[in-house]
C-alpha positions in Angstrom: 57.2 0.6 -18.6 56.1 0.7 -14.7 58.9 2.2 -13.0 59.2 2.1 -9.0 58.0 5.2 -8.6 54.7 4.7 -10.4 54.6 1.2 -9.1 54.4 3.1 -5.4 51.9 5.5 -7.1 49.7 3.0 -7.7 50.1 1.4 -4.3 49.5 3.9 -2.5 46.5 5.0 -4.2 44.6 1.5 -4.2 45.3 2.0 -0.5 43.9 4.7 -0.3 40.8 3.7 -2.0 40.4 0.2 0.0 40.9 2.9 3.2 38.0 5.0 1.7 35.6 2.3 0.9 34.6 1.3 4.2 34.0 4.8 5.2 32.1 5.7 1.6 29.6 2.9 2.7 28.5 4.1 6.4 28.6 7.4 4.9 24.6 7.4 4.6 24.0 7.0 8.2 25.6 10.1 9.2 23.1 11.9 7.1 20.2 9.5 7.9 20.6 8.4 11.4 16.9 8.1 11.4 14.5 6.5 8.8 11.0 7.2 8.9 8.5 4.1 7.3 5.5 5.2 6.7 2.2 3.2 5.9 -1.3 4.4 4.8 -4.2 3.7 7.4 -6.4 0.8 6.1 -7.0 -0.1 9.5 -7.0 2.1 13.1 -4.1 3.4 14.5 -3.4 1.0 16.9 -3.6 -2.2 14.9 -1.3 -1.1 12.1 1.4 -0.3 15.3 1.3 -3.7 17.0 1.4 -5.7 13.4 4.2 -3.0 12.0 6.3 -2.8 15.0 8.0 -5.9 14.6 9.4 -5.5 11.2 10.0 -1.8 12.0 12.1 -3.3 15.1 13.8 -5.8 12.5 14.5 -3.3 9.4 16.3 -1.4 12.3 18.5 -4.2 13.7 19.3 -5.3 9.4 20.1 -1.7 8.6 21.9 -0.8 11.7 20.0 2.5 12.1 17.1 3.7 13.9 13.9 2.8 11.5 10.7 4.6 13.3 7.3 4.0 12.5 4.5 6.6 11.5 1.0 5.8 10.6 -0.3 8.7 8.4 -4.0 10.3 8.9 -4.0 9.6 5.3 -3.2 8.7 1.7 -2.4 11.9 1.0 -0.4 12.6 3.8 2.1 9.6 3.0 2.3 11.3 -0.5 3.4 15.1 0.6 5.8 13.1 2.9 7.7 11.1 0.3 8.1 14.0 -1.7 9.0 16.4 1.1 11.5 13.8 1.9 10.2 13.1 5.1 9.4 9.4 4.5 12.0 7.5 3.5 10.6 4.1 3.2 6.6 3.8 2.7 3.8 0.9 2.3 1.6 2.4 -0.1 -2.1 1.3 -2.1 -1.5 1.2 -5.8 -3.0 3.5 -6.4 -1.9 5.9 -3.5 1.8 5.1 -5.2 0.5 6.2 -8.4 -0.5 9.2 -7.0 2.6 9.9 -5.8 4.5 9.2 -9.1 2.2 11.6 -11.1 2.2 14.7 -8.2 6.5 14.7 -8.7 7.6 12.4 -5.6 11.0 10.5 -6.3 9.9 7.1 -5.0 10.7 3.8 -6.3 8.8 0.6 -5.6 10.7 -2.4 -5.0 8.9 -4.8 -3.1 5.3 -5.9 -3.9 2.7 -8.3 -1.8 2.3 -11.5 -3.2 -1.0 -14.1 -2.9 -0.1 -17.7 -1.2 -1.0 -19.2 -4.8 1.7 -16.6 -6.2 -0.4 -14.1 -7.7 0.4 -10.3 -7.3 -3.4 -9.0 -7.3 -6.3 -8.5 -5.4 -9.7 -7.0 -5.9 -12.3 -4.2 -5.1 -15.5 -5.4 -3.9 -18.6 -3.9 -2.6 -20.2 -5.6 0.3 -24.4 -5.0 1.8 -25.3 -6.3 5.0 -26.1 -10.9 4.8 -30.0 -10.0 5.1 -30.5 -6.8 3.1 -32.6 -7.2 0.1 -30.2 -5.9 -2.4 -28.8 -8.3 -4.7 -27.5 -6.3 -7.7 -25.9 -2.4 -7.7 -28.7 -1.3 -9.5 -31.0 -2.0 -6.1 -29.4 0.6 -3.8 -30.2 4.0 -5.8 -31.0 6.5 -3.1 -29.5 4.7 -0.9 -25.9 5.1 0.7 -22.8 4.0 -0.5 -19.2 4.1 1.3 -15.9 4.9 -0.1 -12.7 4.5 1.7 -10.3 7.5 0.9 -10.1 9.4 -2.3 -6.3 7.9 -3.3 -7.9 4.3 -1.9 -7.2 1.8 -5.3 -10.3 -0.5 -4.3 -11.9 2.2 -1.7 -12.5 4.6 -4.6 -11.0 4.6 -7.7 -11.5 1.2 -8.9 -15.3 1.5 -7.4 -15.7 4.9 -9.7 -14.4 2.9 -12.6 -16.7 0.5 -12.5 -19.7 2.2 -11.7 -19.3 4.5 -14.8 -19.0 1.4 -17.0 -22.4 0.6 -15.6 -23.4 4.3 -16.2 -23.4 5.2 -12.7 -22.7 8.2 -11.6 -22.1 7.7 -7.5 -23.5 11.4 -6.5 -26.3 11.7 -8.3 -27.4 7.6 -8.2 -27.0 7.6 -4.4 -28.6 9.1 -1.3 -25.0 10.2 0.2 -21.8 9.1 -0.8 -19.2 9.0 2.3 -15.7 8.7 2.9 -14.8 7.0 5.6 -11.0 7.5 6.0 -10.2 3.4 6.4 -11.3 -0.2 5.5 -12.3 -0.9 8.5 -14.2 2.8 8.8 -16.2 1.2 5.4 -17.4 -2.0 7.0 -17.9 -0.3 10.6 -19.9 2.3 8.9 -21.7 -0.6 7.0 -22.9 -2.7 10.3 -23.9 0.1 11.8 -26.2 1.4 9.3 -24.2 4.4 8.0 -24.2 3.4 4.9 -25.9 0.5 2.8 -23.4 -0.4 0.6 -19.5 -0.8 1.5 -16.1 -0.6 -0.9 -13.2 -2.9 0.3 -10.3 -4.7 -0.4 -10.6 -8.4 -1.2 -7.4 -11.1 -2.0 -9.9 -14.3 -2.4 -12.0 -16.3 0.3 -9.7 -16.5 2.7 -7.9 -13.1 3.0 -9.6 -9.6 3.3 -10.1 -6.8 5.0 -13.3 -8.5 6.6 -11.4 -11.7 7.8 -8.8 -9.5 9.1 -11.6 -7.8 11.3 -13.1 -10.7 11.9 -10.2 -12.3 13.4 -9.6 -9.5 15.8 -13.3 -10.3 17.0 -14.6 -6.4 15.1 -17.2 -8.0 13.3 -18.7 -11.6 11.7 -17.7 -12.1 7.8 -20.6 -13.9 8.0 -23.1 -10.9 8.6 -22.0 -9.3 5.1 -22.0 -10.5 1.2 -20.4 -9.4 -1.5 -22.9 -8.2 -4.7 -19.5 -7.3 -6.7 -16.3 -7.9 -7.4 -13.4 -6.1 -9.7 -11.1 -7.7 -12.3 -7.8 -8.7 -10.4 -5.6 -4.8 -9.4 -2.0 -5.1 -9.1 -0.7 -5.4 -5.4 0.3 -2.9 -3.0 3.9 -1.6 -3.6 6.6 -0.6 -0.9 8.7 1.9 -2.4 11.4 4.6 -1.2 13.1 7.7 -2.1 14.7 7.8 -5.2 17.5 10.3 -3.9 18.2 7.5 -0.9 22.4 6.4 -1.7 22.6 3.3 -3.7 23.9 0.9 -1.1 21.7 1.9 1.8 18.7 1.3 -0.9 20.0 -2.3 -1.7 20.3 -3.0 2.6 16.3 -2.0 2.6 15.4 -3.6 -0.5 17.3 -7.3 1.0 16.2 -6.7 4.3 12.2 -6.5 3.0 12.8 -9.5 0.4 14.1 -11.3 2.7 11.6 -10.8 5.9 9.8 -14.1 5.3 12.9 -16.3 5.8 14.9 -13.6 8.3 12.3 -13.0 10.6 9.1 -15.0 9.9 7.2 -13.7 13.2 7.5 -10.4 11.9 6.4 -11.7 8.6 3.0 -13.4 9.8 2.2 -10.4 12.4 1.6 -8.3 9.2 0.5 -10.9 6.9 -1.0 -13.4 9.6 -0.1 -16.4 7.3 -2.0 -15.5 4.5 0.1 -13.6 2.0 3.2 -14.6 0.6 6.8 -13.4 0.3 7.2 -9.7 -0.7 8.8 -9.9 -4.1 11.1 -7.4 -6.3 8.9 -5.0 -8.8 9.6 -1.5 -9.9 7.1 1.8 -11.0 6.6 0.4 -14.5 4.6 -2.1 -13.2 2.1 0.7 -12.0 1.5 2.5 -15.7 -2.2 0.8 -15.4 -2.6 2.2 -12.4 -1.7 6.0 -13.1 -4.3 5.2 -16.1 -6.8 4.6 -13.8 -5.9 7.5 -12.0 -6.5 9.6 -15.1 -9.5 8.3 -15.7 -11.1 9.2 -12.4 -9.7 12.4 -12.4 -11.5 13.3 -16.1 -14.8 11.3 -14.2 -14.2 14.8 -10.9 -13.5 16.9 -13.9 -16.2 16.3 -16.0 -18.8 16.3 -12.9 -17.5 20.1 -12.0 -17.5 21.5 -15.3 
């Protein structure tokens, strides 16, 4: 039987709860009164600031905290941030993000780039200059190739992959191979001669890293061709810390889901009208990629044993 006394028991302790609850919630931005989101450098410095800056200014205004925004020097460097804890929120290449998972870093993917038909892929393709006279891989040996970045997904690992399968092996088929830190680097290094062949992300005909430089009036898509193209790679992945308190993780996870309907001019700077909405995944959707991984780390293992 509930007796007055613990009738005011229970009172008082419900209010003490609803009193708490508030408080509970906005405990997070006393310990994070700063966010750092991070993204890897597929193109120069300055491009990824003016498209970023906008959905970094509107992450901050949904969140209610300071959201700043770093561009890393490289894929590795958005890596040792995430799992220093330094990075809070970071755009990553699949298989950058898979990197990350299999070197320890408490991350979690949550939002993934989506295709304007839907799809959730893209591919690695390796481009020549429009009037060279190669027309198949097996044309260029001695000649240069360009990589993007060692944890590049279609700059490097997806290339190596597929090279093997055609019993390539890049160091000793080719002249020089080169990394050249970023997509754009590849192609920049292709037009100019650096290199003869080029490794680069491609979503279909009318989104790439080439039509992205050609729109900002870097280069003519029409001065290159593609002699290759990958099987479809899962999309890019945004993902944050693991450790990151529940609710604060939900407001980021909203805010990105929602930045197509909340704040489409942020939306279309990064995406410029060809992607679609961001959608919900999660790590398990990059097991293929931390395969892949694997396998190119046997491929450096093998080559320096």
């Amino acid at each position: 039987m509930l007796t007055r006394r613990h009738t005011l028991t229970l009172a008082s302790a419900a209010l003490a709860a609803s009193l708490a609850a508030p408080a509970f919630a906005q405990d997070w931005k006393a310990k994070y009164p700063e966010l750092v989101f991070a993204i890897i450098p597929a193109e120069n410095a300055s491009g990824v600031v003016e498209r970023y800056t906008p959905f970094v200014n509107y992450l901050s205004k949904e969140l209610g905290t300071k959201v700043t925004l770093r561009v890393a020097n490289d894929y590795a460097a958005i890596i040792e941030g995430q799992r220093a804890g330094n990075i809070h929120i970071a755009s990553y290449g699949p298989s950058s993000f898979a990197r990350a998972l299999m070197t320890g870093a408490k991350t979690e993917a949550f939002a993934i780039e989506t295709n304007l038909d839907g799809t959730k892929g893209y591919h690695s393709v390796f481009y020549v200059k429009k009037d060279s006279p190669y027309q198949k891989i097996e044309d260029l040996k001695g000649k240069n190739l360009g990589l993007v970045d060692p944890n590049s997904t279609s700059g490097n690992n997806v290339p190596r992959f597929a090279l093997d399968g055609m019993k390539i092996d890049p160091e000793s088929f080719f002249g020089k191979v080169v990394y050249t830190g970023s997509h754009e680097n590849a192609i920049i290094a292709l037009q100019q001669g650096t290199v003869d062949m080029a490794a680069n992300w491609w979503n279909d005909e009318q989104e790439s890293n080439l039509q992205r430089m050609a729109r900002k009036n870097m280069v003519k898509a029409d001065d290159f061709r593609i002699i290759f193209k990958s099987e479809q790679i899962v999309n890019s992945p945004m993902a944050y810390l693991t450790d990151l308190p529940t609710d604060l993780k939900a407001k980021i996870k909203d805010a990105v889901l929602n930045l197509h309907t909340k704040d489409k001019a942020a939306f279309d700077k990064i995406y410029e009208g060809k992607q679609g909405p961001l959608l919900a995944v999660d790590n398990k959707s990059y097991d293929p990629i931390i395969e892949l991984n694997k396998f190119v780390d046997a491929l450096r293992r093998k080559k320096s044993s």
